mmCIF file of C-alpha atoms and ligand atoms in Angstrom:
data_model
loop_
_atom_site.group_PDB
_atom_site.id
_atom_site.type_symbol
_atom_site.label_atom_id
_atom_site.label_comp_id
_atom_site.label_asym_id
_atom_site.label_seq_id
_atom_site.Cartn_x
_atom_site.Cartn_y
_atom_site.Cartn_z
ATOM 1 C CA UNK A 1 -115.814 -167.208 -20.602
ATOM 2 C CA UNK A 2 -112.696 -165.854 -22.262
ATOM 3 C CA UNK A 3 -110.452 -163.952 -19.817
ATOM 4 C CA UNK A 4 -108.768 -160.677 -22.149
ATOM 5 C CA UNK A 5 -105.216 -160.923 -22.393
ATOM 6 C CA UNK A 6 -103.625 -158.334 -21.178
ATOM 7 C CA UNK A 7 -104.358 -155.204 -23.015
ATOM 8 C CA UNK A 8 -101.593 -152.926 -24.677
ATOM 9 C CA UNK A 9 -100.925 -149.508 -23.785
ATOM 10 C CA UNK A 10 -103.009 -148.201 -26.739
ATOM 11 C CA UNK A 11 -106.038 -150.318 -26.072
ATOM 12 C CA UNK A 12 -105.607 -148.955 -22.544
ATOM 13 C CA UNK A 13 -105.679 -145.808 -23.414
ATOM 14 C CA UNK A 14 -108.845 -146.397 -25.735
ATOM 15 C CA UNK A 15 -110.948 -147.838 -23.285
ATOM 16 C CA UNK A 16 -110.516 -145.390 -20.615
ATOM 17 C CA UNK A 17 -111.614 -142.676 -22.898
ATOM 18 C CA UNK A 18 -114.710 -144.664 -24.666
ATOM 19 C CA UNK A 19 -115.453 -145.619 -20.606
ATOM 20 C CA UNK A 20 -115.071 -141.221 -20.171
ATOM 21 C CA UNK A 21 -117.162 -140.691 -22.472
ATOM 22 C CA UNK A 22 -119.756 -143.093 -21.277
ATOM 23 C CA UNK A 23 -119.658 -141.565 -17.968
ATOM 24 C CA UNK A 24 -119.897 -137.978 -19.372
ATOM 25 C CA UNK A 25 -122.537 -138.812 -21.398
ATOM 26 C CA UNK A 26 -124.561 -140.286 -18.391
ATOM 27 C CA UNK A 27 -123.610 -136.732 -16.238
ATOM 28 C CA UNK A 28 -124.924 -134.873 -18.858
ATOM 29 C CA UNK A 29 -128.228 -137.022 -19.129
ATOM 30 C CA UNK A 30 -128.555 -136.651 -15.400
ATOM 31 C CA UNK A 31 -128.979 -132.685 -15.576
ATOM 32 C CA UNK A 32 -132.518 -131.357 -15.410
ATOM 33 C CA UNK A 33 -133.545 -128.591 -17.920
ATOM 34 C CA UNK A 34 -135.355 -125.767 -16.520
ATOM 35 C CA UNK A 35 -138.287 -127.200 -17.840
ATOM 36 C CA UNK A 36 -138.045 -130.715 -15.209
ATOM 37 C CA UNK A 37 -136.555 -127.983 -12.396
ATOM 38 C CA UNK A 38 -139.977 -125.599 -12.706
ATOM 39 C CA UNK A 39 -141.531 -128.623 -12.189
ATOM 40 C CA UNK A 40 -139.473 -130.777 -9.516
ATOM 41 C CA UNK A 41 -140.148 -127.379 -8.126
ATOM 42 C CA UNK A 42 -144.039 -127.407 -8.410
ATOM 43 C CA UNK A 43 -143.996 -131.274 -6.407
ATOM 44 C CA UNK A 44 -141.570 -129.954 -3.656
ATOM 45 C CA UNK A 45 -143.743 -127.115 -2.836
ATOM 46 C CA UNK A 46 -146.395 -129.714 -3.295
ATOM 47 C CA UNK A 47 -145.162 -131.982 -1.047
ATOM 48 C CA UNK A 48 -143.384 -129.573 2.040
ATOM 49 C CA UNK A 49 -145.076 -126.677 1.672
ATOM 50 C CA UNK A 50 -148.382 -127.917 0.942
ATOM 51 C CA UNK A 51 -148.016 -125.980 -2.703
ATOM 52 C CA UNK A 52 -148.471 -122.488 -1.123
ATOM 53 C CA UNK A 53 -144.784 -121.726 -2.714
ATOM 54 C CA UNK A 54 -145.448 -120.859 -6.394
ATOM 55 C CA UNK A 55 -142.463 -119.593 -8.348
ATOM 56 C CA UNK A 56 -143.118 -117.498 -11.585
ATOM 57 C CA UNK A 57 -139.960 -119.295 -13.021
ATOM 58 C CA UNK A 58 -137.380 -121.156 -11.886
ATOM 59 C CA UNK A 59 -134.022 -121.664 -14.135
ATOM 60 C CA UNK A 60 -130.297 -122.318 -13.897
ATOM 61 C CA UNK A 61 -127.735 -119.892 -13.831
ATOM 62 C CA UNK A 62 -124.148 -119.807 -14.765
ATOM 63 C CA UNK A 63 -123.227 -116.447 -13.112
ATOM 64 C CA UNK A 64 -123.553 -117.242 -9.664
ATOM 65 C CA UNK A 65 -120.305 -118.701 -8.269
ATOM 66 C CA UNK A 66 -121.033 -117.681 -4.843
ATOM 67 C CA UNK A 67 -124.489 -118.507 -3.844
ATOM 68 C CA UNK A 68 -126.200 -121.952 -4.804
ATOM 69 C CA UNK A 69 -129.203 -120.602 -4.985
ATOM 70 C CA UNK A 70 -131.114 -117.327 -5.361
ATOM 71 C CA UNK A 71 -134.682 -116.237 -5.404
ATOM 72 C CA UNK A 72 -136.388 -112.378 -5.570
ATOM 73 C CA UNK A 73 -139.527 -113.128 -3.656
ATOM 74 C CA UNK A 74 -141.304 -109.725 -5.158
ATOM 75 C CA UNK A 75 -140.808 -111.266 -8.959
ATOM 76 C CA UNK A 76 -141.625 -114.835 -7.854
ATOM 77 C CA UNK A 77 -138.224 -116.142 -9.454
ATOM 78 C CA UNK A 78 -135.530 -118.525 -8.300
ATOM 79 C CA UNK A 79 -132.422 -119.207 -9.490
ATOM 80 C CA UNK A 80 -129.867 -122.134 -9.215
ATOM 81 C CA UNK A 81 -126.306 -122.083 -9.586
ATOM 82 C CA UNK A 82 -125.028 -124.875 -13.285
ATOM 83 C CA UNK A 83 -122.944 -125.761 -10.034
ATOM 84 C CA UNK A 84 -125.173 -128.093 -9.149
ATOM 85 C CA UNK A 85 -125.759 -129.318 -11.976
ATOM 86 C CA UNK A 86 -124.366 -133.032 -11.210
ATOM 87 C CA UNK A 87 -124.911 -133.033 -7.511
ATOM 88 C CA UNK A 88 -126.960 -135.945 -6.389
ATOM 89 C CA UNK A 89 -130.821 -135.141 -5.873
ATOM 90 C CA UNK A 90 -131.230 -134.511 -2.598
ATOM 91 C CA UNK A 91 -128.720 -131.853 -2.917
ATOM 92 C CA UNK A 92 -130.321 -129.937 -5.521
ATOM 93 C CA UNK A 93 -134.061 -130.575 -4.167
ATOM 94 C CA UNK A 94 -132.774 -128.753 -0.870
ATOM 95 C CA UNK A 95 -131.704 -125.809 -2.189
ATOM 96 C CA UNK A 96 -134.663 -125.738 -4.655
ATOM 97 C CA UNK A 97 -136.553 -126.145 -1.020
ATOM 98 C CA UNK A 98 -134.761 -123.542 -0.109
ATOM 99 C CA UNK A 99 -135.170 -120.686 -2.543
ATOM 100 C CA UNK A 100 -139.222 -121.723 -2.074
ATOM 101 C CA UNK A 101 -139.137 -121.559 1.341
ATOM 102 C CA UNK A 102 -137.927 -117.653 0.564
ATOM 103 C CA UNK A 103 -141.140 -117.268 -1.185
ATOM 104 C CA UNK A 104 -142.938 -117.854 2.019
ATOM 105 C CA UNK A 105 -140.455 -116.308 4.303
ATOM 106 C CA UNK A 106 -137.655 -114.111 3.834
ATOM 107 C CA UNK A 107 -134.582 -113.771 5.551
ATOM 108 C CA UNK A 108 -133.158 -117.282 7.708
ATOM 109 C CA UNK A 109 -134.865 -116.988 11.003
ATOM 110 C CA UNK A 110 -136.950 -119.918 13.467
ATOM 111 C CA UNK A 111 -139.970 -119.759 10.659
ATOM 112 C CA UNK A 112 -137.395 -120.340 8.062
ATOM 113 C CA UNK A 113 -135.875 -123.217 9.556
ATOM 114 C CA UNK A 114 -138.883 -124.648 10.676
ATOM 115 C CA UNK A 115 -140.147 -124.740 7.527
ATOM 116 C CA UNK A 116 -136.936 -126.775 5.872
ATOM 117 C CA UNK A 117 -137.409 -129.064 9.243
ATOM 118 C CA UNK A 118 -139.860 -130.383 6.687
ATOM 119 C CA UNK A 119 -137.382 -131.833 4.426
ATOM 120 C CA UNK A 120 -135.614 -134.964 5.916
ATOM 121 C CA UNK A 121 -132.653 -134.414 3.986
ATOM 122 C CA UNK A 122 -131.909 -130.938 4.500
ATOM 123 C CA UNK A 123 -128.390 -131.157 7.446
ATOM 124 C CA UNK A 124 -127.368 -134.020 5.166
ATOM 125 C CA UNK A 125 -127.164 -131.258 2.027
ATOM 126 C CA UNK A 126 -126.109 -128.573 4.076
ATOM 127 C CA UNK A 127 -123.278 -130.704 4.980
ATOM 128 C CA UNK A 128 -122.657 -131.770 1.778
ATOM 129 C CA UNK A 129 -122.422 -128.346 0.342
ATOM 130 C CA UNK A 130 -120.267 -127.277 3.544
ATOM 131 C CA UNK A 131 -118.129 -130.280 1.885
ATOM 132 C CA UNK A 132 -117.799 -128.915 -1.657
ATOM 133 C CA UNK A 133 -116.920 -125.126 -0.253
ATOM 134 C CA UNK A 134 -114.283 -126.741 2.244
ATOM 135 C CA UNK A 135 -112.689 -128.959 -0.767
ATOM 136 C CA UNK A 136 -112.830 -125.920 -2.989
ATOM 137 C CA UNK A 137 -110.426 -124.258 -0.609
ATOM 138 C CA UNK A 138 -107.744 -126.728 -0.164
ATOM 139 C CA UNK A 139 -104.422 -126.304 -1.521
ATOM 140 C CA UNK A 140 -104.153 -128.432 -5.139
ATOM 141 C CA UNK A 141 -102.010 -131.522 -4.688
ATOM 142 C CA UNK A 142 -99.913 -132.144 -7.544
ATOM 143 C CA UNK A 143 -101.072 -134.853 -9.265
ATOM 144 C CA UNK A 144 -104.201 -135.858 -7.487
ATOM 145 C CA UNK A 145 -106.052 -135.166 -10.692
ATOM 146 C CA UNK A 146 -104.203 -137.820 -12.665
ATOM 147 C CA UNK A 147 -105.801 -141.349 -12.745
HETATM 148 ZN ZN1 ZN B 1 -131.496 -118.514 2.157
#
Protein backbone atom coordinates (compact mmCIF):
# COMPACT_ATOMS: atom_id res chain seq x y z
CA UNK A 1 0.00 0.00 0.00
CA UNK A 2 1.32 3.36 -1.13
CA UNK A 3 1.73 5.82 1.77
CA UNK A 4 0.67 9.71 0.11
CA UNK A 5 3.43 11.97 0.19
CA UNK A 6 2.86 14.69 1.91
CA UNK A 7 0.15 16.76 0.48
CA UNK A 8 0.58 20.55 -0.56
CA UNK A 9 -1.24 23.30 0.88
CA UNK A 10 -3.73 23.34 -2.05
CA UNK A 11 -4.48 19.66 -2.00
CA UNK A 12 -5.01 20.32 1.71
CA UNK A 13 -7.23 22.69 1.30
CA UNK A 14 -9.20 20.53 -1.39
CA UNK A 15 -9.70 17.65 0.61
CA UNK A 16 -10.98 19.24 3.63
CA UNK A 17 -13.69 20.85 1.66
CA UNK A 18 -14.65 17.64 -0.67
CA UNK A 19 -14.44 15.75 3.11
CA UNK A 20 -17.14 19.09 4.21
CA UNK A 21 -19.09 18.46 1.81
CA UNK A 22 -19.33 14.78 2.39
CA UNK A 23 -20.21 15.37 5.87
CA UNK A 24 -22.87 18.03 4.98
CA UNK A 25 -24.28 16.00 2.60
CA UNK A 26 -24.68 13.06 5.15
CA UNK A 27 -26.35 15.88 7.87
CA UNK A 28 -28.65 16.78 5.43
CA UNK A 29 -29.61 13.05 4.52
CA UNK A 30 -30.01 12.46 8.22
CA UNK A 31 -33.02 15.05 8.57
CA UNK A 32 -36.51 13.59 8.57
CA UNK A 33 -39.21 15.32 6.39
CA UNK A 34 -42.42 15.88 7.99
CA UNK A 35 -43.63 13.10 6.19
CA UNK A 36 -40.99 10.29 8.31
CA UNK A 37 -41.69 12.77 11.62
CA UNK A 38 -45.83 12.23 11.31
CA UNK A 39 -44.89 8.92 11.23
CA UNK A 40 -41.85 8.30 13.76
CA UNK A 41 -44.63 10.05 15.55
CA UNK A 42 -47.46 7.45 14.88
CA UNK A 43 -44.75 4.36 16.30
CA UNK A 44 -43.80 6.47 19.44
CA UNK A 45 -47.30 6.90 20.44
CA UNK A 46 -47.49 3.33 19.35
CA UNK A 47 -44.98 2.14 21.36
CA UNK A 48 -45.25 4.54 24.92
CA UNK A 49 -48.47 5.54 24.81
CA UNK A 50 -50.06 2.55 23.58
CA UNK A 51 -51.20 4.81 20.31
CA UNK A 52 -53.87 6.74 22.31
CA UNK A 53 -51.73 10.05 21.22
CA UNK A 54 -52.90 10.86 17.66
CA UNK A 55 -51.63 14.12 16.21
CA UNK A 56 -53.61 15.74 13.26
CA UNK A 57 -50.11 16.82 11.90
CA UNK A 58 -46.93 17.03 13.01
CA UNK A 59 -44.18 19.32 11.06
CA UNK A 60 -41.01 21.32 11.57
CA UNK A 61 -40.78 24.78 12.24
CA UNK A 62 -38.24 27.42 11.69
CA UNK A 63 -39.81 30.17 13.89
CA UNK A 64 -39.42 28.78 17.14
CA UNK A 65 -36.02 29.68 18.62
CA UNK A 66 -37.16 29.33 22.07
CA UNK A 67 -39.10 26.24 22.59
CA UNK A 68 -38.03 22.78 20.98
CA UNK A 69 -41.15 21.75 20.70
CA UNK A 70 -44.79 22.88 20.61
CA UNK A 71 -48.15 21.26 20.37
CA UNK A 72 -52.03 22.91 20.58
CA UNK A 73 -53.77 19.93 22.05
CA UNK A 74 -57.42 21.43 20.88
CA UNK A 75 -56.10 21.32 16.96
CA UNK A 76 -54.24 18.01 17.46
CA UNK A 77 -50.90 19.64 16.04
CA UNK A 78 -47.28 19.55 17.10
CA UNK A 79 -44.57 21.36 16.14
CA UNK A 80 -40.70 20.93 16.25
CA UNK A 81 -38.14 23.43 16.25
CA UNK A 82 -35.39 22.93 12.33
CA UNK A 83 -33.19 23.14 15.61
CA UNK A 84 -33.21 19.81 15.93
CA UNK A 85 -32.87 19.02 12.91
CA UNK A 86 -29.30 17.16 13.28
CA UNK A 87 -29.61 16.15 16.86
CA UNK A 88 -29.10 12.49 17.35
CA UNK A 89 -32.46 10.37 17.59
CA UNK A 90 -33.10 9.99 20.86
CA UNK A 91 -33.09 13.64 21.18
CA UNK A 92 -35.63 14.39 18.73
CA UNK A 93 -37.90 11.17 19.60
CA UNK A 94 -38.11 12.78 23.23
CA UNK A 95 -39.37 15.84 22.46
CA UNK A 96 -41.64 14.33 19.75
CA UNK A 97 -42.66 12.13 23.08
CA UNK A 98 -43.10 15.05 24.53
CA UNK A 99 -45.40 17.25 22.50
CA UNK A 100 -47.65 13.69 22.41
CA UNK A 101 -47.61 13.28 25.80
CA UNK A 102 -49.41 17.03 25.72
CA UNK A 103 -52.07 15.44 23.73
CA UNK A 104 -52.90 13.26 26.62
CA UNK A 105 -52.08 15.65 29.34
CA UNK A 106 -51.54 19.19 29.47
CA UNK A 107 -49.48 21.22 31.52
CA UNK A 108 -45.99 19.28 33.28
CA UNK A 109 -47.36 17.77 36.40
CA UNK A 110 -46.83 13.84 38.20
CA UNK A 111 -49.22 12.40 35.15
CA UNK A 112 -47.00 14.17 32.77
CA UNK A 113 -43.90 12.87 33.98
CA UNK A 114 -45.09 9.62 34.58
CA UNK A 115 -46.03 9.25 31.34
CA UNK A 116 -42.34 10.23 29.74
CA UNK A 117 -41.04 7.69 32.68
CA UNK A 118 -42.00 5.53 29.74
CA UNK A 119 -39.26 6.55 27.55
CA UNK A 120 -35.79 5.24 28.74
CA UNK A 121 -34.05 7.96 27.22
CA UNK A 122 -35.86 10.87 28.29
CA UNK A 123 -33.06 12.58 31.51
CA UNK A 124 -30.42 11.60 28.96
CA UNK A 125 -32.23 14.27 26.29
CA UNK A 126 -33.24 16.55 28.79
CA UNK A 127 -29.69 16.77 29.66
CA UNK A 128 -28.59 16.98 26.42
CA UNK A 129 -30.78 19.84 25.51
CA UNK A 130 -29.86 21.51 29.04
CA UNK A 131 -26.29 21.08 27.19
CA UNK A 132 -27.06 22.90 23.93
CA UNK A 133 -28.97 25.97 25.94
CA UNK A 134 -25.88 26.16 28.43
CA UNK A 135 -23.27 26.16 25.30
CA UNK A 136 -25.50 28.63 23.54
CA UNK A 137 -24.81 31.03 26.36
CA UNK A 138 -21.16 30.99 26.71
CA UNK A 139 -19.05 33.77 25.76
CA UNK A 140 -17.49 33.04 21.93
CA UNK A 141 -13.81 32.19 22.14
CA UNK A 142 -11.92 33.65 19.45
CA UNK A 143 -10.97 31.22 17.25
CA UNK A 144 -12.53 28.08 18.55
CA UNK A 145 -14.43 27.88 15.31
CA UNK A 146 -11.32 27.57 13.17
CA UNK A 147 -10.09 23.97 12.43
ZN1 LIG B 1 -44.08 20.47 27.80
Amino acid sequence: MLIPARMSEAEEQRWVSVMLDKLAAQESKRVLGDTELAERAERLSAQYFQGRARPSSVRWVTNQNTRWGSCTPAEGSIRLSHRLQGMPEYVVDYVLLHELAHLLVPGHGPRFWRLLDAYPRTERARGYLEGVVAADRLPQVPGARER
